[in-house]
Structure formats: C-alpha cells, structure tokens
XYZ file of C-alpha atoms in Angstrom:
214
model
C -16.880 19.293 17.840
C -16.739 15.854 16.986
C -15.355 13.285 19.536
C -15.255 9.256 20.192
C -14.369 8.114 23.569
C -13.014 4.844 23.992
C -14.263 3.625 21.204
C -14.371 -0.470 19.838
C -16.010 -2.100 16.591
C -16.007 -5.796 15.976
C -15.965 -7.573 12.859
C -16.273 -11.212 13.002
C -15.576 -11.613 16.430
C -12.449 -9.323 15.756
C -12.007 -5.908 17.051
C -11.111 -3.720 13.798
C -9.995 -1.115 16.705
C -10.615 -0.391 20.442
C -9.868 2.144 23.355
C -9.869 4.587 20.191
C -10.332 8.178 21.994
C -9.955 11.501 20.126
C -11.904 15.133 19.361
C -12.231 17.289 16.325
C -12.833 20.743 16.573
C -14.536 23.439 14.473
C -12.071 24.442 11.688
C -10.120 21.492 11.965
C -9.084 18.821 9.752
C -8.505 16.005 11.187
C -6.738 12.106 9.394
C -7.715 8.859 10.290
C -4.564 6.825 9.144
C -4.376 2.984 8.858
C -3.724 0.334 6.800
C -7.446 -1.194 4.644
C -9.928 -3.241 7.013
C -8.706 -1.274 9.785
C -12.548 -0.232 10.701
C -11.684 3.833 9.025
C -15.115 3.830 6.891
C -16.328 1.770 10.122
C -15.832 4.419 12.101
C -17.613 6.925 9.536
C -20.599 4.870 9.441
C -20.626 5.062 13.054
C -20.603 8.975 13.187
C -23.222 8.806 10.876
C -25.132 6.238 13.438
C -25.259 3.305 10.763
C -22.680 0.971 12.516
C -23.198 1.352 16.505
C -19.855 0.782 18.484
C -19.577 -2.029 20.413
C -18.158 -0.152 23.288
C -17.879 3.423 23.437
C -19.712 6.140 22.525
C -19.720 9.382 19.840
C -20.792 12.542 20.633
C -21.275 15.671 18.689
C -20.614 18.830 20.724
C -21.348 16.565 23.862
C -24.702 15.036 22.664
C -24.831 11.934 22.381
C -24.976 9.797 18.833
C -27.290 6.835 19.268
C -30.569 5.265 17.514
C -32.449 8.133 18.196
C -30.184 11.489 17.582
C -28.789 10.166 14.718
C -31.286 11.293 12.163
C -31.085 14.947 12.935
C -26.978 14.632 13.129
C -26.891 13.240 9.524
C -28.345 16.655 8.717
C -25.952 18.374 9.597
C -23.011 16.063 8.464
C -21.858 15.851 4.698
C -20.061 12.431 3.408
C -18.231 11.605 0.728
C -17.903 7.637 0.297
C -15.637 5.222 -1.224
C -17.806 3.841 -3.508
C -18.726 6.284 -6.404
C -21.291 4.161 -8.272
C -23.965 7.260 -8.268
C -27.601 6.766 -9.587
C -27.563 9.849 -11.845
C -27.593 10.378 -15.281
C -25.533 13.788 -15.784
C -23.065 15.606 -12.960
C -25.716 18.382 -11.993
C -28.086 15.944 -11.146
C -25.906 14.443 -8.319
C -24.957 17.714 -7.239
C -28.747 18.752 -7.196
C -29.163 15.358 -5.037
C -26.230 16.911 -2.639
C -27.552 19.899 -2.134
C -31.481 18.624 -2.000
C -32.278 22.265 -4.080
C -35.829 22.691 -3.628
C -36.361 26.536 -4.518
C -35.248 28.406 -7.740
C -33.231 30.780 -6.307
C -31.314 28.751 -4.290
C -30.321 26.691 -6.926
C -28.974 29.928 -8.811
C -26.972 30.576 -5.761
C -25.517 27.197 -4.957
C -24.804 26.910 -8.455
C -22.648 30.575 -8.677
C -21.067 29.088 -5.826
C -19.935 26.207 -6.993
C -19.013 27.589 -10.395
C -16.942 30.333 -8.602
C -14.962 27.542 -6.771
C -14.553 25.071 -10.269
C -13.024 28.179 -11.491
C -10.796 28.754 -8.092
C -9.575 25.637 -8.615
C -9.539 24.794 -12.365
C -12.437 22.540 -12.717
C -14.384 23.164 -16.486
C -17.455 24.783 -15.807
C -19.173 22.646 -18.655
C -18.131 19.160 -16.784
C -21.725 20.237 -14.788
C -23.889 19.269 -17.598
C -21.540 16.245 -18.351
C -22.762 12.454 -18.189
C -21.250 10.926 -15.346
C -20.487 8.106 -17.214
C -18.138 10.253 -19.079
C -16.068 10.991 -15.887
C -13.320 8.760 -14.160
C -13.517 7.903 -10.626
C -10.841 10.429 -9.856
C -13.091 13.291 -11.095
C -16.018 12.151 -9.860
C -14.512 12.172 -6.510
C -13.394 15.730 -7.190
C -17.020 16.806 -7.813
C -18.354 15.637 -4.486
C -15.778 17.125 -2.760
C -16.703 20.384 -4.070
C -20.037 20.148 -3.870
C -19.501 19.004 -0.073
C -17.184 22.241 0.450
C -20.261 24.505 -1.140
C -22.748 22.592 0.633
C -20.739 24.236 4.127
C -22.311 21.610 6.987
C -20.960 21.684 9.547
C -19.395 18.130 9.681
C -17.797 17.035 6.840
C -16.534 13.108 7.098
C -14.723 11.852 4.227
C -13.640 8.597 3.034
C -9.985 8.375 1.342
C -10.687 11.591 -0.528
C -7.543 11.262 -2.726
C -8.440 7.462 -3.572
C -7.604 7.575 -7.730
C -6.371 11.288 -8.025
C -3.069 11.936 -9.336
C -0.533 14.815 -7.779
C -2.758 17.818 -9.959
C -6.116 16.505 -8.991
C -4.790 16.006 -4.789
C -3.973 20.008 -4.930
C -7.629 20.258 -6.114
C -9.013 17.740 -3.472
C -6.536 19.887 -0.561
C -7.871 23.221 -1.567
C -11.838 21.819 -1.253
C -10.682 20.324 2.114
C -9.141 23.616 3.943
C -12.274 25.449 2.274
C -14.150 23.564 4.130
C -12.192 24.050 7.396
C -11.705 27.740 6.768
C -15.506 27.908 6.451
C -16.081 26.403 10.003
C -16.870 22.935 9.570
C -14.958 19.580 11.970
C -13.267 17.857 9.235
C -12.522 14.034 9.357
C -10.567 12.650 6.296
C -9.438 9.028 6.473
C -6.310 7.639 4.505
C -4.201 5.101 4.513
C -0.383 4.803 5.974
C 1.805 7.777 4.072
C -0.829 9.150 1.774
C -0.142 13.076 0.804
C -3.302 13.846 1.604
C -1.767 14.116 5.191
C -0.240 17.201 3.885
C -3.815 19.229 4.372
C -4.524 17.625 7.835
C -4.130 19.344 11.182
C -3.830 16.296 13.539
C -3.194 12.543 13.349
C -4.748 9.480 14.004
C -3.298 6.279 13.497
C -5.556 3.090 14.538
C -3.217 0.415 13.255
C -1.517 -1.262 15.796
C -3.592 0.848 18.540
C -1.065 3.920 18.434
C -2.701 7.223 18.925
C -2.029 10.405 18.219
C -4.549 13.521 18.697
C-alpha cells in the first residue's frame, strides 16, 4: 500500500499541487491525471524520496518515506521515467541493468521470463540483442515496461507509460501494466487529461484544478 496524505510541492514559490490525499493498494492500478507541470513526475520523485514534500507526508504500508527509509523503499519500487536517454549500448544490457543479474542462473530465468512475455504480447525475441539506438522511443518504452512487469517489485511507479506509442503498442503497454497488478504489485501510472491509458487503471486521480478522486 502506497498512500500520500495531504500532500503539497512547490515550484518557484508555486504550489504544483496541495491537500493531495489518496492510497494504492496491492493489485491495484492506480492514474495520476493532469495537465504537464502539474507536479505528476514530482510526485514520483517524491515516492522515490528524491523530491521531499513541502507539506505532507508518504508512507508505504504505514512507514514512513523520509531521508532515511528511502533507500531501502527504492528497493523495492520499480520506475519507468520519461526520459529514455539510456547509457547502454544494446537492449539486454539495460535490461541486465534492470534486473541487476548477478548469478548465471538467474539470468537464464529472468531471461525465459521475459522472452515468454515478448512472445505473450508480440514483442521479437531478437529486439534483445538489438542496439538501442536502433529502437524508437515508443519501443524503448515498451521494453522497460516489460522488464519492470518481469522484474515483479512490489511498487511499480510509472511515468506517462503510453508517451509515443501508437493504439498497437498501448495494448502492449496495458497488458505489461495489469501483469503487473495481477502479480501483486501497487501500481501508479501518471497521464495526462483523456489519455487511453486510463482504460487499464482502477481508480482516478486528477490534481489539476485540486479535484480528487480516489
């Protein structure tokens, strides 16, 4: 369970958003909905205990996020960011990064994993040894999400997953995302106003214009 309580980030001497309140559960995918420079990837970057509230606070299962626990809650928290510029050479490299393989055999069996799901979902098993270079942002997005749903943390907190992907590529993006909430994990997905990645969401929240809806 994942949970802000009357939360507020400044920018500037602006709030982005305040008195923002909700919970995600286990199994749950949950939207963060607003318009851009709302504070969404603010808010993820607080979760992850990079950009403290300014009032407020974040808890996971009723701990506390601060300074000090938020080291050991990255852990357990997988994120997928807007910006795709990755320091890798080839595709299994970054997913090697992802999964920080240290042992033979789990690298076999992350990799069966994920090949199983490419397949699941129509995703070329040779696009693993592929230069990421050669990919688009779309399907570079699409390859962290799946490596995220294989990866099966617990949290999962994602930033505009269906930024770039067309209508084929979103059905690829929604199946990764209800994996991941079929497999246990509190799902946050933020979007902006009207984006059909609502369709794989369980609950709503819309920051713009303070209106809240859990």
């Amino acid at each position: 369970m994942l949970e802000i309580k009357n939360g507020r980030i400044d920018r500037g001497g602006k709030a982005l958003f305040s008195h923002l309140s909700f919970m995600a559960n286990e199994g749950e995918v949950l939207c963060v909905a607003g318009s851009q420079g709302s504070g969404k990837s603010s808010l993820l970057q607080a979760f992850l205990g990079f950009f403290p509230l300014d009032e407020g606070y974040l808890n996971v299962d009723g701990d506390l996020i601060d300074v000090k626990s938020a080291p050991y809650f990255r852990k357990i928290m997988s994120f997928l960011p807007q910006d795709l510029d990755l320091p890798y050479d080839k595709v299994s490299e970054a997913l090697n990064a992802l999964f920080e393989l240290k042992r033979e055999q789990e690298s076999k069996e992350t990799k069966d994993a994920l090949m199983e799901l490419w397949d699941e979902i129509s995703i070329p098993a040779e696009d693993y040894e592929r230069k990421l270079s050669e990919l688009s942002l779309a399907e570079r997005r699409l390859m962290l999400l799946s490596g995220i749903c294989v990866l099966q943390r617990p949290i999962a907190l994602l930033d505009e997953p269906s930024l770039w992907l067309d209508e084929e590529q979103l059905a690829k993006a929604g199946a990764c995302i209800r994996q991941m909430a079929r497999n246990g994990a509190t799902v946050i997905v933020t979007c902006q106003e009207h984006d059909p990645v609502l369709r794989y969401c369980d609950k709503l929240v819309e920051i713009n214009g303070h209106s809240y809806h859990n």
